[in-house]
Short mmCIF file of C-alpha atoms and ligand atoms in Angstrom, two decimals:
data_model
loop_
_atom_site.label_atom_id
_atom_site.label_comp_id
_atom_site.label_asym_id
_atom_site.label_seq_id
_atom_site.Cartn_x
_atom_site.Cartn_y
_atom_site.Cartn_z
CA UNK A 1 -42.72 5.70 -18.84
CA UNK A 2 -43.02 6.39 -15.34
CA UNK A 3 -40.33 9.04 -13.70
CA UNK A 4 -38.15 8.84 -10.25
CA UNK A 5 -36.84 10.67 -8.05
CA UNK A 6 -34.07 8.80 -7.67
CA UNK A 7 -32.40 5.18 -9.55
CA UNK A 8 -30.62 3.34 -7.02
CA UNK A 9 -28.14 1.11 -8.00
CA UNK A 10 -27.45 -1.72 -5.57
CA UNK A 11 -30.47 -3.48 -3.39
CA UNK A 12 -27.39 -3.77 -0.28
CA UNK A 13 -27.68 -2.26 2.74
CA UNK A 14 -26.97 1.04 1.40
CA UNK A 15 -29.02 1.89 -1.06
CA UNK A 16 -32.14 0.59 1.09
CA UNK A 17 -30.93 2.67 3.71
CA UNK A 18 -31.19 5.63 1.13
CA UNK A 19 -34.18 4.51 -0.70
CA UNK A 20 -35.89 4.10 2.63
CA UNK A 21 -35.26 7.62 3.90
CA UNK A 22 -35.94 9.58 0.58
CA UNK A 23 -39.48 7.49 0.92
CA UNK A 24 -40.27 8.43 4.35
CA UNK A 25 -39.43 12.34 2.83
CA UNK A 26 -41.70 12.03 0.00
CA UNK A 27 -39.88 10.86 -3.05
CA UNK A 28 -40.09 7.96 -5.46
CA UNK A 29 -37.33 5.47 -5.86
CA UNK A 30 -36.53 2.64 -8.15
CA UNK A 31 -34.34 0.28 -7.07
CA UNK A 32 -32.56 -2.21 -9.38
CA UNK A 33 -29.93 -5.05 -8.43
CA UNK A 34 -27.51 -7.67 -10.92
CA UNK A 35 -28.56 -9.98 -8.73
CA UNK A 36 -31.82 -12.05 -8.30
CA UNK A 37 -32.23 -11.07 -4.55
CA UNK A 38 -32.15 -7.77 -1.98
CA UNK A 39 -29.59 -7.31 0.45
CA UNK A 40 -26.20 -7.41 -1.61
CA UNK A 41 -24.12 -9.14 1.05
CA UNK A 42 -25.37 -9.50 4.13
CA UNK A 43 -28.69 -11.70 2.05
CA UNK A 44 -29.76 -14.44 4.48
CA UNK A 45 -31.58 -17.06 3.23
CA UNK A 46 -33.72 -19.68 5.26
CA UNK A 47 -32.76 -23.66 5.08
CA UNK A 48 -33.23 -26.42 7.30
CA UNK A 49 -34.77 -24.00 9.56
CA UNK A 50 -31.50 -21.69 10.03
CA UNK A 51 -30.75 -18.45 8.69
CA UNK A 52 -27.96 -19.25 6.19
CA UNK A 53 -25.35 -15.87 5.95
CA UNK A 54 -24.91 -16.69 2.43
CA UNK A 55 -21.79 -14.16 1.66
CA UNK A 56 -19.97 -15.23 5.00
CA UNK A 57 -20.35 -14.49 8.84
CA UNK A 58 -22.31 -11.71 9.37
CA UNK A 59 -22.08 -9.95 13.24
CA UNK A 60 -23.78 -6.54 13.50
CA UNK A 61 -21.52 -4.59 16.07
CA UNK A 62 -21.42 -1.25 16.56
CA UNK A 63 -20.45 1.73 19.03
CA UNK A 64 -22.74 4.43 17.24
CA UNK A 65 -26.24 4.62 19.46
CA UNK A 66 -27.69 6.37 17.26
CA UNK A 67 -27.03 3.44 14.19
CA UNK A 68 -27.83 0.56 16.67
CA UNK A 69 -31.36 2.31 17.61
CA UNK A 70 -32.32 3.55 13.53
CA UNK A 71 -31.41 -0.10 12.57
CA UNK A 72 -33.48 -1.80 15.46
CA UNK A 73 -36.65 -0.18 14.59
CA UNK A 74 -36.46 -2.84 11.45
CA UNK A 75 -35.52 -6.27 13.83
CA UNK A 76 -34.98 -7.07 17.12
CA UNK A 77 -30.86 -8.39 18.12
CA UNK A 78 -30.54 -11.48 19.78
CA UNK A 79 -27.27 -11.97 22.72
CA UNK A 80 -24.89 -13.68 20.06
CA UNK A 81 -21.26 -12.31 21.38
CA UNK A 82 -18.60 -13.57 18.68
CA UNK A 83 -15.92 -15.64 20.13
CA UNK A 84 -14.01 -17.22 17.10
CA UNK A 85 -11.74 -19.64 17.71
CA UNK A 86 -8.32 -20.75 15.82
CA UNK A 87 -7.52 -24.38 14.35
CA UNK A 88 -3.34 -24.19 13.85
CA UNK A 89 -2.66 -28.32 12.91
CA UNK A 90 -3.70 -30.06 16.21
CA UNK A 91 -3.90 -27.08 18.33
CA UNK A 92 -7.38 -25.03 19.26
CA UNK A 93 -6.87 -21.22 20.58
CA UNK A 94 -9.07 -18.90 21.25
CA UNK A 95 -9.14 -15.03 19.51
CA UNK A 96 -8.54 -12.22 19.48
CA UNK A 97 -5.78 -12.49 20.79
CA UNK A 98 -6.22 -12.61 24.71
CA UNK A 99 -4.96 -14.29 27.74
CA UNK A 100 -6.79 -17.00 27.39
CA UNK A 101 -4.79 -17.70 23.90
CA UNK A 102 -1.55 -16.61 25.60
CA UNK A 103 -2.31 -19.48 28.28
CA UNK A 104 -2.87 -21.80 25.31
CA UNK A 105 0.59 -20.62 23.58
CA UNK A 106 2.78 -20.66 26.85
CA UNK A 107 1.11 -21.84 29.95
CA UNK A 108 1.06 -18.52 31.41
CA UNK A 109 -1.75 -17.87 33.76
CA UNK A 110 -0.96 -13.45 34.73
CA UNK A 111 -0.90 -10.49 32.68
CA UNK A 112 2.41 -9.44 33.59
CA UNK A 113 3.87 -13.07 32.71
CA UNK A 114 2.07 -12.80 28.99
CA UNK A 115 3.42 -9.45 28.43
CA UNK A 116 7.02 -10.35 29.54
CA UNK A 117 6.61 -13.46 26.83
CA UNK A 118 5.36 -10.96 23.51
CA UNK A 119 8.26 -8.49 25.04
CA UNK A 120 10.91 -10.72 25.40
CA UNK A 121 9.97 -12.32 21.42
CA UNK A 122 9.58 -8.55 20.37
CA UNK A 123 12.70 -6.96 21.57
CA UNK A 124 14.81 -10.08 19.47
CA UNK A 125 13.28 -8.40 16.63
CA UNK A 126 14.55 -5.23 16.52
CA UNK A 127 12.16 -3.73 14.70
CA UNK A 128 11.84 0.16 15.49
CA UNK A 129 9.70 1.27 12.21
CA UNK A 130 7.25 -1.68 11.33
CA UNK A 131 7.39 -0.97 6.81
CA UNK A 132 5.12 -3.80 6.15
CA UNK A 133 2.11 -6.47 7.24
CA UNK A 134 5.02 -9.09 8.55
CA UNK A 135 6.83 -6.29 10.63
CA UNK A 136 3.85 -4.43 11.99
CA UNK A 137 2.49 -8.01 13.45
CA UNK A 138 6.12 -9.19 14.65
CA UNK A 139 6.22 -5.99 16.62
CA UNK A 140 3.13 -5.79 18.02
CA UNK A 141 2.62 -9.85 19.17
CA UNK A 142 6.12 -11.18 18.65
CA UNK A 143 6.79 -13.99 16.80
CA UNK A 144 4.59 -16.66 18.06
CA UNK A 145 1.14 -15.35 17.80
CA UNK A 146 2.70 -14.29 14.26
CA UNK A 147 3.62 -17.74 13.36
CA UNK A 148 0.72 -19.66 14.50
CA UNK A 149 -2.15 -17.03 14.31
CA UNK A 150 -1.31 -14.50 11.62
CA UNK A 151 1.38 -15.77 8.69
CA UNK A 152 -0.59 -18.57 7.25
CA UNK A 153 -4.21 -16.94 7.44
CA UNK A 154 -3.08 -13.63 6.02
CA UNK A 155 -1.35 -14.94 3.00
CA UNK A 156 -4.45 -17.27 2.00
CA UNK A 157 -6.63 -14.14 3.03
CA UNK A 158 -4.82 -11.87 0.25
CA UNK A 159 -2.65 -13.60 -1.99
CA UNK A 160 0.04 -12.30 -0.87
CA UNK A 161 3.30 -12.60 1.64
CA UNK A 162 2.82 -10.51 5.08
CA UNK A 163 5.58 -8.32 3.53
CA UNK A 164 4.15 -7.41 0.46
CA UNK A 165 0.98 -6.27 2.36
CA UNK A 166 0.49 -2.46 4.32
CA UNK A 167 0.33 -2.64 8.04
CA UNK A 168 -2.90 -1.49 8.66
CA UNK A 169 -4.72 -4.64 8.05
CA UNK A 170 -3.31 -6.42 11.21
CA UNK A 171 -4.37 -3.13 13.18
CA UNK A 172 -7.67 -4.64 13.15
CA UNK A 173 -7.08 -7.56 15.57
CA UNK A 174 -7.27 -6.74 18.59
CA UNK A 175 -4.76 -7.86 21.50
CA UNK A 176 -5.69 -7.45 24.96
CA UNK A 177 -4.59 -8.64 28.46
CA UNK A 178 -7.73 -9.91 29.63
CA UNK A 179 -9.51 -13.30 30.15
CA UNK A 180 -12.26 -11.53 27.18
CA UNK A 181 -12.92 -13.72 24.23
CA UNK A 182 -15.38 -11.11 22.79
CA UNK A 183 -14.14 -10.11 19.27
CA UNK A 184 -15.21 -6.57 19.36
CA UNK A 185 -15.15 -3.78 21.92
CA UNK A 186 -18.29 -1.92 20.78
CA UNK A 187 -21.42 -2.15 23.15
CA UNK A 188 -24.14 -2.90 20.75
CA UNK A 189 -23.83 -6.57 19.14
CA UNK A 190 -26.03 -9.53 17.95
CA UNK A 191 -27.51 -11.12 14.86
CA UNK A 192 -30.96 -9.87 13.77
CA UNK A 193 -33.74 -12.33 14.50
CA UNK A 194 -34.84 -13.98 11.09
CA UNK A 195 -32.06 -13.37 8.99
CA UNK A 196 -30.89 -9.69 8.09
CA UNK A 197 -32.86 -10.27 4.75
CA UNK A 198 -36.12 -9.35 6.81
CA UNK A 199 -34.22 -5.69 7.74
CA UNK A 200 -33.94 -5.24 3.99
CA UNK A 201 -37.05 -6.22 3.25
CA UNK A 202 -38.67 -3.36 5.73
CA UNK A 203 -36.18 -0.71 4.91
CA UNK A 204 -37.40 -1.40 0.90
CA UNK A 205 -41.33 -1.39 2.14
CA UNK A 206 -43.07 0.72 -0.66
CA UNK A 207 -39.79 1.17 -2.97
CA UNK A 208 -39.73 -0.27 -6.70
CA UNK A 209 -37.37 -3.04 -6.98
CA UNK A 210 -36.48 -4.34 -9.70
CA UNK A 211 -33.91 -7.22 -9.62
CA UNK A 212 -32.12 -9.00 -12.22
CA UNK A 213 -31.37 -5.51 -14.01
CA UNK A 214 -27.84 -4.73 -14.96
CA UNK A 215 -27.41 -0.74 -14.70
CA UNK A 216 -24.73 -1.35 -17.62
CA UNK A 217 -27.32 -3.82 -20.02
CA UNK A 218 -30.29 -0.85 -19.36
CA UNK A 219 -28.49 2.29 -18.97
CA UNK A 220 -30.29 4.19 -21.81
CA UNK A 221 -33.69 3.03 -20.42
CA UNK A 222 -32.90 3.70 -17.19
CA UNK A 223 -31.39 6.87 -16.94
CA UNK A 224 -34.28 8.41 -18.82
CA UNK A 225 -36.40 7.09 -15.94
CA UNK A 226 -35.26 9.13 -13.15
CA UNK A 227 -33.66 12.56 -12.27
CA UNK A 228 -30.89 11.43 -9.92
CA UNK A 229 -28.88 8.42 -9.50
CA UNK A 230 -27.60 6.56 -6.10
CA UNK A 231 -25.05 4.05 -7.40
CA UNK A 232 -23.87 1.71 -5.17
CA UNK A 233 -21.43 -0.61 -7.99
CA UNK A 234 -17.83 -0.71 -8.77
CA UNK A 235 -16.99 3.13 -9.28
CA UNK A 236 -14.01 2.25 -11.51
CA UNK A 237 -16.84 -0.02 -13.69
CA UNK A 238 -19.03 3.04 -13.90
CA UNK A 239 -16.31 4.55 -15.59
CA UNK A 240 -15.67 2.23 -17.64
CA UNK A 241 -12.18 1.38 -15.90
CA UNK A 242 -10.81 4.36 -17.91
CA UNK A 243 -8.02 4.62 -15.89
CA UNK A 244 -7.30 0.85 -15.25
CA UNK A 245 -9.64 -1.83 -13.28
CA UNK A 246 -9.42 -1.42 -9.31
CA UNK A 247 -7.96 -4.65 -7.46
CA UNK A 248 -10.44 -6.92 -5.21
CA UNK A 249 -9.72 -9.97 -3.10
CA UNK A 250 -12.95 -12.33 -3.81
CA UNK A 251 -14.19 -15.60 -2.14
CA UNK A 252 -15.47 -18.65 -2.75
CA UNK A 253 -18.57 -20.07 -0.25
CA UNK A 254 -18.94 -23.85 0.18
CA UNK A 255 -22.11 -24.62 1.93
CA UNK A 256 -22.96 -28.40 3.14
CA UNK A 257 -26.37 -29.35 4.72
CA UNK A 258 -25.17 -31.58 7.85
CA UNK A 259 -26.84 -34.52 9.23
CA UNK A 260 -25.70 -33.83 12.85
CA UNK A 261 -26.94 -31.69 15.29
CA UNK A 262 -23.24 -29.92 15.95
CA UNK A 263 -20.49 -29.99 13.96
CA UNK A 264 -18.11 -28.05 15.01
CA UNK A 265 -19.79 -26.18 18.76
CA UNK A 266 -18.89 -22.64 17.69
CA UNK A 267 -20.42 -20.54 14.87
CA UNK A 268 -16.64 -19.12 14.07
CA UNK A 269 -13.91 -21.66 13.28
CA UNK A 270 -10.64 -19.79 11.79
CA UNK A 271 -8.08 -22.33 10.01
CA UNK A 272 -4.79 -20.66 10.61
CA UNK A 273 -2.80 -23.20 8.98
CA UNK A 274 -1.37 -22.07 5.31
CA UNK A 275 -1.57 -25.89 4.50
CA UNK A 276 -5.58 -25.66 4.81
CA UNK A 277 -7.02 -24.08 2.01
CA UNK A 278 -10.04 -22.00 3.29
CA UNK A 279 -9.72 -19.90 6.28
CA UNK A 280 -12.79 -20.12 7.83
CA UNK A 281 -15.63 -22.39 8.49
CA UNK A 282 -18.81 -21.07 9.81
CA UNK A 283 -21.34 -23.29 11.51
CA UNK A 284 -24.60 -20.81 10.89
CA UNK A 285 -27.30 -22.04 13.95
CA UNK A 286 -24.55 -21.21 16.20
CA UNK A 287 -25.84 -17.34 15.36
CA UNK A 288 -28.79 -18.01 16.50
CA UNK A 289 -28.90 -20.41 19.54
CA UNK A 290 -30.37 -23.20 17.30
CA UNK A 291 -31.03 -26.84 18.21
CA UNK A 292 -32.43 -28.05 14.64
CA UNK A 293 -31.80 -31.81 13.84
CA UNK A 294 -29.94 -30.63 11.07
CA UNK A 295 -26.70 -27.84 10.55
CA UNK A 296 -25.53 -26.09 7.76
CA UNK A 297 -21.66 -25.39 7.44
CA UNK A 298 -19.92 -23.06 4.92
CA UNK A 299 -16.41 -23.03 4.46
CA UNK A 300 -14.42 -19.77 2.88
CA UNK A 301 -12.18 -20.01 0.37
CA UNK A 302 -10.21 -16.55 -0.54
CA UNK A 303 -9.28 -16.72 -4.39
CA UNK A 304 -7.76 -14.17 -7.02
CA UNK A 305 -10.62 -11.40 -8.07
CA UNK A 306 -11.39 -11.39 -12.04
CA UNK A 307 -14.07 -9.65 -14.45
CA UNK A 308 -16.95 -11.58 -13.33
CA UNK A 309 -16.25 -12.51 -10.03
CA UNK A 310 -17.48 -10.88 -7.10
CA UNK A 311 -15.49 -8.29 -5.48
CA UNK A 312 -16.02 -8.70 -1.58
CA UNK A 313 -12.62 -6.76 -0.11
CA UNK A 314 -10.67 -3.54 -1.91
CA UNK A 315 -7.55 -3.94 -2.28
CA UNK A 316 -6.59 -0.17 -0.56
CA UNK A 317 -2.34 -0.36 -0.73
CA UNK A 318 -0.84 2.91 -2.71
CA UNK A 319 -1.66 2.19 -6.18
CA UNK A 320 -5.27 0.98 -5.69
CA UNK A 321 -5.69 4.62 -3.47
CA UNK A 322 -4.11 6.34 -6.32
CA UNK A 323 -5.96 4.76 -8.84
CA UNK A 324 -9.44 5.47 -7.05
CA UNK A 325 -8.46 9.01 -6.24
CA UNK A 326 -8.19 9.58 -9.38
CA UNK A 327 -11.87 7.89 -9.88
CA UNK A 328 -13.18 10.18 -7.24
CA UNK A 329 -12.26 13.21 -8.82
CA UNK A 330 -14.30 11.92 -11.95
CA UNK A 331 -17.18 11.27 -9.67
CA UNK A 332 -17.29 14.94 -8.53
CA UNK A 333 -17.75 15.77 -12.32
CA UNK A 334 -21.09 13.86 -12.48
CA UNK A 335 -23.43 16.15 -11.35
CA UNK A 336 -26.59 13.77 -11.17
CA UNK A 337 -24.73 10.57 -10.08
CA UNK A 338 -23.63 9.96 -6.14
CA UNK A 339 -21.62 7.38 -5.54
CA UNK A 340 -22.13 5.20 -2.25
CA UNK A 341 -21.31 2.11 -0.51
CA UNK A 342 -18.96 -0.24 -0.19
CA UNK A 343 -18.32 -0.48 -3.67
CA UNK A 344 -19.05 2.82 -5.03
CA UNK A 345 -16.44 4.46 -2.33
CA UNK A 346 -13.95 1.39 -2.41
CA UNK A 347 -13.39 1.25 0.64
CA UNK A 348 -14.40 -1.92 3.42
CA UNK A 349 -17.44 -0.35 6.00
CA UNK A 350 -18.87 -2.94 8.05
CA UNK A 351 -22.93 -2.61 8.21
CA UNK A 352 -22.40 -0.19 11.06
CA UNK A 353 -20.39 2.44 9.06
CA UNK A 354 -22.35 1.64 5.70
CA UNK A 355 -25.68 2.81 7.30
CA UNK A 356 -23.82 5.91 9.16
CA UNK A 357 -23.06 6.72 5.69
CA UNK A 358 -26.35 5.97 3.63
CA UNK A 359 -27.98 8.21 6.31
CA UNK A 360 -25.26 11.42 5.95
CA UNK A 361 -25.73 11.02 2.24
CA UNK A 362 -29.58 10.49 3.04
CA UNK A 363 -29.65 13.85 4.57
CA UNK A 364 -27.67 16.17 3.11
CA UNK A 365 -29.00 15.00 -0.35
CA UNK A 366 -32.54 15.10 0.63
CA UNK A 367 -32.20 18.52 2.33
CA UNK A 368 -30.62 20.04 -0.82
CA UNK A 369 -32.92 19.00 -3.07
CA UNK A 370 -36.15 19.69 -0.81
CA UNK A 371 -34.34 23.29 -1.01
CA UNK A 372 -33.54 23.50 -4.62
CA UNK A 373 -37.83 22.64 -5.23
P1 FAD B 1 -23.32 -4.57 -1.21
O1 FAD B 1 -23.94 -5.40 -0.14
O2 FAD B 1 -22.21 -5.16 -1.99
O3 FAD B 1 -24.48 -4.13 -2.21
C1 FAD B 1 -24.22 -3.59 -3.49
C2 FAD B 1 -25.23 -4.17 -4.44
O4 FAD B 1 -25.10 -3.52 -5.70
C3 FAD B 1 -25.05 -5.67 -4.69
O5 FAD B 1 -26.22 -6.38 -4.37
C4 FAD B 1 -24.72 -5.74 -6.19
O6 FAD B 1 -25.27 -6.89 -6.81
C5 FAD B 1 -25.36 -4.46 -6.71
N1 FAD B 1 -24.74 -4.02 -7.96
C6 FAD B 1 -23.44 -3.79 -8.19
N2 FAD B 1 -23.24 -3.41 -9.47
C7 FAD B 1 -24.46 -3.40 -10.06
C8 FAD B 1 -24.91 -3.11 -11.37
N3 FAD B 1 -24.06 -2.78 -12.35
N4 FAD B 1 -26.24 -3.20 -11.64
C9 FAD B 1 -27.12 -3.57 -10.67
N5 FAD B 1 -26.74 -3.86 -9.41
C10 FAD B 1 -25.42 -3.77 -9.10
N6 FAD B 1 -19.95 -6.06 8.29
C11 FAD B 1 -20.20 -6.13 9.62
O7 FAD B 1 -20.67 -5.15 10.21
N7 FAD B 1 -20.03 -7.31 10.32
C12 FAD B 1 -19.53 -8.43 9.73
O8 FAD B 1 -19.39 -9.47 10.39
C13 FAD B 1 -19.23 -8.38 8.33
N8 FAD B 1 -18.74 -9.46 7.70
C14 FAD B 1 -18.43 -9.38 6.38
C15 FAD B 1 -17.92 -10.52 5.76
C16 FAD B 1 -17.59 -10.48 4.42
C17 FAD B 1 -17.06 -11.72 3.77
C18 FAD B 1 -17.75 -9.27 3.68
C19 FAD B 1 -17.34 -9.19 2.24
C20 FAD B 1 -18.27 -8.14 4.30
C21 FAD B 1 -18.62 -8.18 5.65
N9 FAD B 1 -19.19 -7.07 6.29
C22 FAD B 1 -19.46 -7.15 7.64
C23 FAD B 1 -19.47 -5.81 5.56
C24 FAD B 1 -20.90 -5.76 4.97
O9 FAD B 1 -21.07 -6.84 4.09
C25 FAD B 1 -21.09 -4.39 4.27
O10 FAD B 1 -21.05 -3.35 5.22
C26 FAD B 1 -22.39 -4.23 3.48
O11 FAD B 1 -22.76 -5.37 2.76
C27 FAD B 1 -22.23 -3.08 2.50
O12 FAD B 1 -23.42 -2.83 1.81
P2 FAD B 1 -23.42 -2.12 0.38
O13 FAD B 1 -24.83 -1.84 0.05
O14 FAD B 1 -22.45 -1.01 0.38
O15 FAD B 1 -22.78 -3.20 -0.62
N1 UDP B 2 -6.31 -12.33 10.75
C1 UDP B 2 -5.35 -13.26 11.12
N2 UDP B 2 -5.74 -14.39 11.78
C2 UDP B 2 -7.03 -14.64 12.11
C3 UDP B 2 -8.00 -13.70 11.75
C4 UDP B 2 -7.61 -12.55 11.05
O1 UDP B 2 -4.18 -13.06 10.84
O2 UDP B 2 -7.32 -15.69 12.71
C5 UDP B 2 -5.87 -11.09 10.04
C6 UDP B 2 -6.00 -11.21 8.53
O3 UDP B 2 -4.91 -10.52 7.95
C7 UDP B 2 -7.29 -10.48 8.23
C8 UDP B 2 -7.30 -9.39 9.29
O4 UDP B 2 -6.66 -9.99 10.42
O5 UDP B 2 -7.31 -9.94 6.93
C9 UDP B 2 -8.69 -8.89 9.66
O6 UDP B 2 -9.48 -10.00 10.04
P1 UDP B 2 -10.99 -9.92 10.52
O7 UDP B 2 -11.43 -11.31 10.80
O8 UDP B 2 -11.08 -8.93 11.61
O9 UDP B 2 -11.75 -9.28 9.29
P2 UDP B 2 -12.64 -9.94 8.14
O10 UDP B 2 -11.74 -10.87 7.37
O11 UDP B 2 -13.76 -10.66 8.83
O12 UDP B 2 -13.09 -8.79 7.35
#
C-alpha cells in the first residue's frame, strides 16, 4: 500500500491550498472528498456556456495583497464589482445600504438629510445597549431600513426572530453615506475567469485525489496510508459528536435553465420580503459579462440543518462557541490530526481568509516537520 505524507480530508479550497504547498515542498499528499467533485463550495460547473456557482454566489474580495497575488498565479479576475439589489413587495433598492437606497426609502438627495432621517428613527428607540440582532440593527439604521431591508431576510436566513439572534451578524452590512453601490470595501475583487473550479484544479496539479471516499466509511484503510492528517470536515463529526452535534444553517439551490437572454439584469437579486420564501436569486452570466442566448437562475432557499444535509453557515451564538471550545481542546489532544477550514474550525471564512489560513497552517506545519526529518 502506498504511504503519504499527508491525508487531506476535504478537496475545498483549503485543503488544495495545503496539499498544493506541501507539493511544491516535496511531500506526497492524498486527497479524498464525500463528494463526487473538487472544490467543496465554491465548485463551478459549466452549462449553457456560463459558469454555474453551484453552492450560491461566489465574489472573491479581499484586502490581503499578498492572498489576491498567491491566488492569481492560478486564474486571472475579471472587473465584476457586486452591486446586489433588494426586492421588498413592489419596491427595488439598492445595497448595502447607501444613499442611493436612502433616496429610494425617503426622497432624500444629501448626506446630512439621510443621516438626520436614521437619527431622528434611532433616537425614538431608545436603545443605549443593543442585547440582540433586532436591537443592534434598530440602532444602527433605525427602523426603516430594519423593516424593509433586514427583519424579513434575517429570519428566513436563520430560522430565527432578530431577537433571538447575537448582534454581530448585522455588523457585516455595511452602511455608508455615499452614492457607492459596491458591496465590499476591499481593493481586490472579481470572479475568476472559467469558473473557480479551474483554480482548484491547478492548486491540486500532481496531488492524489480520490473522490467519492468517506473519511468515516475508510478510516482504517486510510489512516494506515499516511503519517499525518489535514481534515477539513465537521470537527464535532470527527469526534463522533461526543459532546453533542454542532448547529448549522443549510440551504437549498434551485437552478432553472432560462430561455431568455436576461432575466432579471443583475447577477444579485435579494428578496427581503418574509412572505417570499428564498432570499436570493442569482442570475450567474451576470458574473461574467455574458451575452449567451440562454441564462441560468438559482434561487436560495435557507432551511433547518439535519444529519445529512449540508452544513453551509455555523451557527456561532454562546452554546455552539461553548460546545466547539470544548471540541478544540480535544483537537489539541490529536497529535497527528490538524484540523482546518471552514468546517474543521467552525467558524464562516470567506475564500480570502480560508487561503490566509491554509497557507499559515501550510507553513508552520511544513517548517516543523522539514525540522523534525
Ligand atoms: P469546503 O468548501 O466546505 O470544503 C470542505 C470539503 O470537505 C467539502 O468538499 C466536503 O465534501 C469535504 N468533506 C467533509 N467531510 C468529509 C468527509 N467525512 N470525508 C470526505 N470529505 C469530506 N466566500 C467569499 O469569499 N465570497 C463569497 O461570495 C462567498 N459566498 C459564499 C456563499 C455561501 C452560500 C457559502 C456557504 C459560503 C460562501 N463563501 C464565500 C465562503 C466560501 O465558500 C469558503 O471560504 C470556502 O468554501 C471554504 O473552503 P473549505 O475548504 O474550508 O470548505
Ligand atoms: N442581510 C439582510 N438583508 C440583506 C442581506 C443581508 O438583513 O438584504 C443580513 C442577514 O442577517 C445576513 C447578514 O446580513 O445573514 C449577512 O449577509 P451577507 O449577504 O453579507 O452574507 P452572506 O449571507 O452572503 O454570507
Amino acid at each position: 500500500m502506498k504511504r503519504y505524507d499527508y491525508l487531506i480530508v476535504g478537496a475545498g479550497l483549503f485543503g488544495a491550498v495545503f496539499a498544493h504547498e506541501a507539493v511544491k515542498r516535496g511531500k506526497t499528499c492524498l486527497v479524498i472528498d464525500k463528494r463526487d467533485h473538487i472544490g467543496g463550495n465554491i465548485y463551478t460547473k459549466e452549462v449553457e456556456g456560463i459558469q454555474v456557482h453551484c453552492y450560491g454566489a461566489h465574489i472573491f474580495h479581499t484586502s490581503d495583497r499578498h492572498v489576491w497575488e498567491y491566488v492569481s498565479q492560478f486564474t486571472e479576475f475579471n472587473h465584476f464589482v457586486n452591486s446586489p439589489v433588494a426586492v421588498y413587495k413592489d419596491e427595488l433598492y439598492n445595497l448595502p445600504f447607501n444613499m442611493n437606497t436612502f433616496h429610494q426609502l425617503w426622497g432624500v438627495v444629501t448626506p446630512a438629510q439621510a443621516k438626520a432621517k436614521i437619527q431622528e428613527q434611532i433616537a425614538q428607540m431608545h436603545i443605549v445597549e443593543p442585547k440582540n440582532l433586532e436591537e443592534q440593527a434598530l440602532a444602527l439604521v433605525g427602523k426603516d431600513v430594519y423593516e424593509k431591508l433586514i427583519e424579513g431576510y434575517t429570519r428566513k436566513q436563520w430560522g430565527r426572530e432578530c431577537k433571538d439572534l447575537p448582534s454581530f451578524i448585522i455588523r457585516r452590512l455595511p452602511l455608508r453615506y455615499t452614492y457607492d453601490n459596491n458591496y465590499f470595501k476591499d481593493p481586490y475583487q472579481g470572479i475568476p475567469k472559467g469558473g473557480y473550479t479551474r483554480i482548484i484544479k491547478k492548486l491540486l496539479e500532481g496531488v492524489q485525489v480520490c473522490l467519492g471516499v468517506d473519511f468515516f466509511t475508510e478510516k482504517g484503510a486510510l489512516l494506515a496510508q499516511a503519517d499525518r492528517i489535514i481534515y477539513t470536515g465537521m470537527i464535532d463529526e470527527y469526534f463522533g459528536h461526543c459532546y453533542g452535534p454542532l448547529e448549522y444553517r443549510s440551504l437549498r439551490f434551485e437552478t432553472e435553465v432560462l430561455d431568455m437572454g436576461n432575466y432579471q439584469g443583475n447577477a444579485v437579486v435579494n428578496y427581503t420580503d418574509y412572505g417570499v420564501p428564498y432570499t436570493r436569486i442569482i442570475e450567474h452570466k451576470h458574473f461574467e459579462f455574458g451575452t449567451q442566448p440562454k441564462t441560468v437562475i438559482t434561487r436560495e432557499y435557507p432551511s433547518k440543518w439535519e444529519q445529512g444535509a449540508e452544513p453551509y453557515y455555523p451557527v456561532n451564538d454562546t452554546r455552539n462557541t461553548e460546545l466547539f471550545n470544548k471540541y478544540e481542546k480535544l483537537a489539541l489532544d490529536e497529535p497527528k490530526v490538524l484540523f482546518g477550514g471552514r468546517l474543521g474550525m467552525y467558524r464562516y471564512m470567506d475564500m480570502d481568509k480560508t487561503i490566509g489560513a491554509a497557507l499559515r497552517m501550510a507553513e508552520s506545519e511544513l517548517q516543523y516537520t522539514a525540522a523534525r526529518s
